[in-house]
PDB file of C-alpha atoms in Angstrom:
ATOM      1  CA  MET A  88     -60.845 201.486 -23.790  1.00  0.00           C
ATOM      2  CA  GLN A  89     -62.524 200.001 -26.798  1.00  0.00           C
ATOM      3  CA  ASN A  90     -60.737 198.238 -29.604  1.00  0.00           C
ATOM      4  CA  TYR A  91     -60.619 200.479 -32.667  1.00  0.00           C
ATOM      5  CA  ALA A  92     -61.815 197.707 -35.044  1.00  0.00           C
ATOM      6  CA  SER A  93     -64.825 196.887 -32.879  1.00  0.00           C
ATOM      7  CA  ALA A  94     -65.678 200.578 -32.448  1.00  0.00           C
ATOM      8  CA  ARG A  95     -66.053 200.990 -36.187  1.00  0.00           C
ATOM      9  CA  SER A  96     -69.463 200.667 -37.650  1.00  0.00           C
ATOM     10  CA  PRO A  97     -70.287 197.527 -39.651  1.00  0.00           C
ATOM     11  CA  ASP A  98     -70.143 199.580 -42.841  1.00  0.00           C
ATOM     12  CA  MET A  99     -66.536 200.558 -42.113  1.00  0.00           C
ATOM     13  CA  ARG A 100     -65.422 196.945 -41.439  1.00  0.00           C
ATOM     14  CA  GLU A 101     -66.628 195.608 -44.797  1.00  0.00           C
ATOM     15  CA  PRO A 102     -63.916 197.086 -47.073  1.00  0.00           C
ATOM     16  CA  TYR A 103     -61.220 195.982 -44.611  1.00  0.00           C
ATOM     17  CA  GLU A 104     -62.558 192.416 -44.421  1.00  0.00           C
ATOM     18  CA  THR A 105     -63.098 192.288 -48.186  1.00  0.00           C
ATOM     19  CA  GLY A 106     -59.486 193.356 -48.756  1.00  0.00           C
ATOM     20  CA  ARG A 107     -58.188 190.665 -46.387  1.00  0.00           C
ATOM     21  CA  HIS A 108     -60.385 188.063 -48.060  1.00  0.00           C
ATOM     22  CA  LEU A 109     -59.138 189.114 -51.516  1.00  0.00           C
ATOM     23  CA  ALA A 110     -55.496 188.982 -50.381  1.00  0.00           C
ATOM     24  CA  ARG A 111     -56.013 185.517 -48.898  1.00  0.00           C
ATOM     25  CA  MET A 112     -57.682 184.326 -52.109  1.00  0.00           C
ATOM     26  CA  LEU A 113     -54.807 185.686 -54.243  1.00  0.00           C
ATOM     27  CA  LEU A 114     -52.290 183.877 -52.037  1.00  0.00           C
ATOM     28  CA  TRP A 115     -54.197 180.612 -52.530  1.00  0.00           C
ATOM     29  CA  ILE A 116     -54.280 181.139 -56.296  1.00  0.00           C
ATOM     30  CA  LEU A 117     -50.535 181.819 -56.351  1.00  0.00           C
ATOM     31  CA  ALA A 118     -49.900 178.721 -54.238  1.00  0.00           C
ATOM     32  CA  VAL A 119     -51.954 176.546 -56.604  1.00  0.00           C
ATOM     33  CA  LEU A 120     -50.176 178.006 -59.649  1.00  0.00           C
ATOM     34  CA  LEU A 121     -46.806 177.410 -58.001  1.00  0.00           C
ATOM     35  CA  LEU A 122     -47.818 173.817 -57.292  1.00  0.00           C
ATOM     36  CA  PHE A 123     -48.906 173.303 -60.914  1.00  0.00           C
ATOM     37  CA  PHE A 124     -45.772 174.871 -62.398  1.00  0.00           C
ATOM     38  CA  SER A 125     -43.494 172.897 -60.074  1.00  0.00           C
ATOM     39  CA  SER A 126     -45.184 169.522 -60.611  1.00  0.00           C
ATOM     40  CA  LEU A 127     -46.583 169.700 -64.175  1.00  0.00           C
ATOM     41  CA  ASP A 128     -45.267 170.890 -67.504  1.00  0.00           C
ATOM     42  CA  VAL A 129     -47.904 173.610 -67.744  1.00  0.00           C
ATOM     43  CA  TRP A 130     -46.436 175.157 -70.896  1.00  0.00           C
ATOM     44  CA  TYR A 131     -46.779 171.802 -72.702  1.00  0.00           C
ATOM     45  CA  PHE A 132     -50.496 171.601 -71.928  1.00  0.00           C
ATOM     46  CA  LEU A 133     -51.096 175.251 -72.819  1.00  0.00           C
ATOM     47  CA  ARG A 134     -49.307 174.854 -76.136  1.00  0.00           C
ATOM     48  CA  ALA A 135     -51.221 171.642 -76.880  1.00  0.00           C
ATOM     49  CA  VAL A 136     -54.499 173.516 -76.405  1.00  0.00           C
ATOM     50  CA  VAL A 137     -53.304 176.346 -78.671  1.00  0.00           C
ATOM     51  CA  VAL A 138     -52.150 173.894 -81.375  1.00  0.00           C
ATOM     52  CA  VAL A 139     -55.461 172.004 -81.370  1.00  0.00           C
ATOM     53  CA  LEU A 140     -57.516 175.228 -81.426  1.00  0.00           C
ATOM     54  CA  LYS A 141     -55.428 176.613 -84.276  1.00  0.00           C
ATOM     55  CA  ALA A 142     -55.824 173.360 -86.251  1.00  0.00           C
ATOM     56  CA  TRP A 143     -59.548 173.313 -85.463  1.00  0.00           C
ATOM     57  CA  PHE A 144     -60.029 176.662 -87.213  1.00  0.00           C
ATOM     58  CA  GLN A 145     -57.934 175.750 -90.264  1.00  0.00           C
ATOM     59  CA  PRO A 146     -59.570 174.102 -93.273  1.00  0.00           C
ATOM     60  CA  PRO A 147     -59.988 170.337 -92.829  1.00  0.00           C
ATOM     61  CA  VAL A 148     -57.783 167.954 -94.791  1.00  0.00           C
ATOM     62  CA  TRP A 149     -60.095 165.341 -96.294  1.00  0.00           C
ATOM     63  CA  ASP A 150     -57.320 163.094 -97.616  1.00  0.00           C
ATOM     64  CA  VAL A 151     -56.123 161.113 -94.590  1.00  0.00           C
ATOM     65  CA  LEU A 152     -52.901 160.160 -96.378  1.00  0.00           C
ATOM     66  CA  ALA A 153     -52.046 163.740 -97.379  1.00  0.00           C
ATOM     67  CA  GLU A 154     -48.904 165.249 -95.926  1.00  0.00           C
ATOM     68  CA  GLN A 155     -49.465 168.166 -93.567  1.00  0.00           C
ATOM     69  CA  SER A 156     -46.896 170.587 -92.260  1.00  0.00           C
ATOM     70  CA  VAL A 157     -46.531 172.959 -89.342  1.00  0.00           C
ATOM     71  CA  GLY A 158     -43.826 175.551 -88.935  1.00  0.00           C
ATOM     72  CA  GLY A 159     -41.594 176.268 -85.992  1.00  0.00           C
ATOM     73  CA  TRP A 160     -38.459 177.995 -84.750  1.00  0.00           C
ATOM     74  CA  VAL A 161     -35.738 176.841 -82.419  1.00  0.00           C
ATOM     75  CA  LEU A 162     -36.250 179.013 -79.339  1.00  0.00           C
ATOM     76  CA  PRO A 163     -33.845 179.605 -76.415  1.00  0.00           C
ATOM     77  CA  HIS A 164     -35.642 177.089 -74.171  1.00  0.00           C
ATOM     78  CA  ASP A 165     -35.249 174.425 -76.908  1.00  0.00           C
ATOM     79  CA  ILE A 166     -31.450 174.407 -77.013  1.00  0.00           C
ATOM     80  CA  ASP A 167     -28.946 172.413 -75.009  1.00  0.00           C
ATOM     81  CA  TYR A 168     -25.451 173.373 -73.860  1.00  0.00           C
ATOM     82  CA  MET A 169     -24.115 172.732 -77.388  1.00  0.00           C
ATOM     83  CA  GLY A 170     -26.321 175.520 -78.769  1.00  0.00           C
ATOM     84  CA  HIS A 171     -28.608 173.373 -80.904  1.00  0.00           C
ATOM     85  CA  MET A 172     -32.049 171.874 -80.444  1.00  0.00           C
ATOM     86  CA  ASN A 173     -32.172 169.357 -77.599  1.00  0.00           C
ATOM     87  CA  ASN A 174     -32.977 165.770 -78.656  1.00  0.00           C
ATOM     88  CA  ALA A 175     -36.069 165.652 -76.436  1.00  0.00           C
ATOM     89  CA  ARG A 176     -37.459 168.806 -78.058  1.00  0.00           C
ATOM     90  CA  TYR A 177     -37.641 167.075 -81.427  1.00  0.00           C
ATOM     91  CA  LEU A 178     -40.038 164.505 -79.960  1.00  0.00           C
ATOM     92  CA  ARG A 179     -42.032 167.232 -78.236  1.00  0.00           C
ATOM     93  CA  GLU A 180     -42.427 169.128 -81.515  1.00  0.00           C
ATOM     94  CA  CYS A 181     -43.564 165.877 -83.149  1.00  0.00           C
ATOM     95  CA  ASP A 182     -46.275 165.581 -80.475  1.00  0.00           C
ATOM     96  CA  PHE A 183     -47.647 169.007 -81.349  1.00  0.00           C
ATOM     97  CA  ALA A 184     -47.481 168.279 -85.094  1.00  0.00           C
ATOM     98  CA  ARG A 185     -49.440 165.041 -84.553  1.00  0.00           C
ATOM     99  CA  PHE A 186     -52.084 166.922 -82.540  1.00  0.00           C
ATOM    100  CA  ALA A 187     -52.576 169.305 -85.471  1.00  0.00           C
ATOM    101  CA  PHE A 188     -52.419 166.439 -87.988  1.00  0.00           C
ATOM    102  CA  TYR A 189     -55.122 164.367 -86.267  1.00  0.00           C
ATOM    103  CA  THR A 190     -57.327 167.391 -85.665  1.00  0.00           C
ATOM    104  CA  ARG A 191     -57.271 168.564 -89.278  1.00  0.00           C
ATOM    105  CA  ASN A 192     -57.790 165.173 -90.944  1.00  0.00           C
ATOM    106  CA  GLY A 193     -60.409 164.049 -88.420  1.00  0.00           C
ATOM    107  CA  LEU A 194     -58.624 160.940 -87.113  1.00  0.00           C
ATOM    108  CA  PHE A 195     -58.805 162.012 -83.492  1.00  0.00           C
ATOM    109  CA  LYS A 196     -62.482 162.920 -83.724  1.00  0.00           C
ATOM    110  CA  ALA A 197     -63.287 159.622 -85.471  1.00  0.00           C
ATOM    111  CA  ALA A 198     -61.394 157.574 -82.874  1.00  0.00           C
ATOM    112  CA  ARG A 199     -63.259 159.325 -80.049  1.00  0.00           C
ATOM    113  CA  ALA A 200     -66.620 158.909 -81.795  1.00  0.00           C
ATOM    114  CA  LEU A 201     -65.970 155.162 -81.996  1.00  0.00           C
ATOM    115  CA  GLY A 202     -65.003 154.998 -78.303  1.00  0.00           C
ATOM    116  CA  GLY A 203     -61.302 154.603 -79.009  1.00  0.00           C
ATOM    117  CA  ASN A 204     -58.150 156.510 -78.273  1.00  0.00           C
ATOM    118  CA  MET A 205     -54.683 156.873 -79.790  1.00  0.00           C
ATOM    119  CA  VAL A 206     -51.371 156.510 -77.968  1.00  0.00           C
ATOM    120  CA  VAL A 207     -47.778 156.384 -79.158  1.00  0.00           C
ATOM    121  CA  GLY A 208     -46.682 152.743 -79.114  1.00  0.00           C
ATOM    122  CA  ALA A 209     -43.146 153.271 -80.376  1.00  0.00           C
ATOM    123  CA  SER A 210     -40.996 155.909 -81.977  1.00  0.00           C
ATOM    124  CA  THR A 211     -37.555 156.105 -83.447  1.00  0.00           C
ATOM    125  CA  ILE A 212     -35.773 159.184 -84.676  1.00  0.00           C
ATOM    126  CA  ARG A 213     -32.720 159.733 -86.826  1.00  0.00           C
ATOM    127  CA  TYR A 214     -30.861 163.012 -86.441  1.00  0.00           C
ATOM    128  CA  ARG A 215     -29.137 164.063 -89.650  1.00  0.00           C
ATOM    129  CA  ARG A 216     -28.135 167.654 -88.925  1.00  0.00           C
ATOM    130  CA  SER A 217     -28.780 169.812 -85.880  1.00  0.00           C
ATOM    131  CA  LEU A 218     -31.149 172.764 -85.878  1.00  0.00           C
ATOM    132  CA  ALA A 219     -29.514 175.894 -84.442  1.00  0.00           C
ATOM    133  CA  LEU A 220     -30.946 178.627 -82.234  1.00  0.00           C
ATOM    134  CA  GLY A 221     -33.357 180.812 -84.207  1.00  0.00           C
ATOM    135  CA  GLU A 222     -33.499 178.452 -87.179  1.00  0.00           C
ATOM    136  CA  ALA A 223     -36.908 178.045 -88.795  1.00  0.00           C
ATOM    137  CA  PHE A 224     -38.098 174.576 -89.698  1.00  0.00           C
ATOM    138  CA  GLU A 225     -41.126 172.879 -91.156  1.00  0.00           C
ATOM    139  CA  LEU A 226     -42.376 169.659 -89.578  1.00  0.00           C
ATOM    140  CA  ARG A 227     -44.051 167.491 -92.224  1.00  0.00           C
ATOM    141  CA  SER A 228     -46.240 164.609 -91.074  1.00  0.00           C
ATOM    142  CA  ARG A 229     -47.870 161.832 -93.062  1.00  0.00           C
ATOM    143  CA  ILE A 230     -49.332 158.376 -92.557  1.00  0.00           C
ATOM    144  CA  VAL A 231     -47.121 155.805 -94.243  1.00  0.00           C
ATOM    145  CA  THR A 232     -49.219 152.681 -93.601  1.00  0.00           C
ATOM    146  CA  TRP A 233     -51.347 150.898 -90.997  1.00  0.00           C
ATOM    147  CA  ASP A 234     -52.049 147.417 -89.718  1.00  0.00           C
ATOM    148  CA  GLU A 235     -54.850 145.908 -87.598  1.00  0.00           C
ATOM    149  CA  LYS A 236     -53.798 147.851 -84.466  1.00  0.00           C
ATOM    150  CA  SER A 237     -51.773 150.916 -85.448  1.00  0.00           C
ATOM    151  CA  PHE A 238     -51.103 153.767 -87.823  1.00  0.00           C
ATOM    152  CA  PHE A 239     -47.460 154.330 -88.806  1.00  0.00           C
ATOM    153  CA  LEU A 240     -46.395 157.930 -89.324  1.00  0.00           C
ATOM    154  CA  GLU A 241     -43.338 159.604 -90.728  1.00  0.00           C
ATOM    155  CA  GLN A 242     -42.450 163.072 -89.461  1.00  0.00           C
ATOM    156  CA  ARG A 243     -39.640 165.064 -91.065  1.00  0.00           C
ATOM    157  CA  PHE A 244     -37.929 168.212 -89.807  1.00  0.00           C
ATOM    158  CA  VAL A 245     -37.094 170.264 -92.895  1.00  0.00           C
ATOM    159  CA  SER A 246     -34.862 173.311 -92.512  1.00  0.00           C
ATOM    160  CA  CYS A 247     -36.430 176.426 -94.044  1.00  0.00           C
ATOM    161  CA  ARG A 248     -32.940 177.752 -94.731  1.00  0.00           C
ATOM    162  CA  ASP A 249     -31.946 175.178 -97.348  1.00  0.00           C
ATOM    163  CA  GLY A 250     -34.647 172.475 -97.432  1.00  0.00           C
ATOM    164  CA  PHE A 251     -32.358 169.896 -95.816  1.00  0.00           C
ATOM    165  CA  ILE A 252     -34.118 167.152 -93.829  1.00  0.00           C
ATOM    166  CA  SER A 253     -32.586 167.603 -90.368  1.00  0.00           C
ATOM    167  CA  ALA A 254     -34.332 164.683 -88.660  1.00  0.00           C
ATOM    168  CA  VAL A 255     -36.796 161.921 -89.477  1.00  0.00           C
ATOM    169  CA  MET A 256     -39.052 160.266 -86.934  1.00  0.00           C
ATOM    170  CA  LEU A 257     -41.100 157.121 -87.429  1.00  0.00           C
ATOM    171  CA  CYS A 258     -43.972 156.637 -85.017  1.00  0.00           C
ATOM    172  CA  ARG A 259     -46.367 153.774 -84.346  1.00  0.00           C
ATOM    173  CA  GLN A 260     -49.674 155.214 -83.168  1.00  0.00           C
ATOM    174  CA  ASN A 261     -51.624 152.456 -81.407  1.00  0.00           C
ATOM    175  CA  ILE A 262     -55.418 152.533 -81.447  1.00  0.00           C
ATOM    176  CA  LEU A 263     -56.981 151.548 -78.139  1.00  0.00           C
ATOM    177  CA  ARG A 264     -60.500 150.060 -78.213  1.00  0.00           C
ATOM    178  CA  GLY A 265     -60.665 150.233 -81.987  1.00  0.00           C
ATOM    179  CA  SER A 266     -58.732 149.700 -85.186  1.00  0.00           C
ATOM    180  CA  PRO A 267     -57.412 151.826 -88.037  1.00  0.00           C
ATOM    181  CA  ASP A 268     -59.813 150.066 -90.424  1.00  0.00           C
ATOM    182  CA  LYS A 269     -62.857 151.088 -88.369  1.00  0.00           C
ATOM    183  CA  ILE A 270     -61.589 154.662 -88.126  1.00  0.00           C
ATOM    184  CA  LEU A 271     -60.981 154.861 -91.883  1.00  0.00           C
ATOM    185  CA  GLN A 272     -64.426 153.403 -92.607  1.00  0.00           C
ATOM    186  CA  PHE A 273     -65.936 156.020 -90.302  1.00  0.00           C
ATOM    187  CA  LEU A 274     -64.008 158.781 -92.099  1.00  0.00           C
ATOM    188  CA  CYS A 275     -65.117 157.524 -95.523  1.00  0.00           C
ATOM    189  CA  LYS A 276     -68.746 158.071 -94.493  1.00  0.00           C
ATOM    190  CA  ARG A 277     -68.240 161.756 -93.646  1.00  0.00           C
ATOM    191  CA  LYS A 278     -69.313 164.417 -96.078  1.00  0.00           C
TER     192      LYS A 278
END
């Protein structure tokens, strides 16, 4: 007695084999996604890409010292067991605001064009009043000063409800393989 699969014509085996191949490929894709989501903060990287793309399509800010702001809301995954924004989420929101800030004023592009990079060297934050679930806020960022190695930024969380400054972060942004002076000179030459 012949095996049913071998008795089928080659044309009949193709859809069956293609289906098995597709199922195997989908399982591999799911396994890779599971590995990424279990070992990396995928949502952080996705949001970073969205923030940079959004800033890329907004009008550029030619004044490097100008204050820029981005809006946000306290979402359920941002809160801790006390019902307000988790301390670590403030720093995360500051990351995204800096990405938008550097994209719009051209600092990131200038640093890369000069072969440099920017990394956070230090940060300190003062919490004045907690942000509650669902509360809208505006995150205002500005360069306060710079020295031979770093830019110093101030980032303020301003409640949209009453304008109260809920938190203030100071950040030292170190320039690797470059200096703030070179970056600013490069930016002064742009049109």
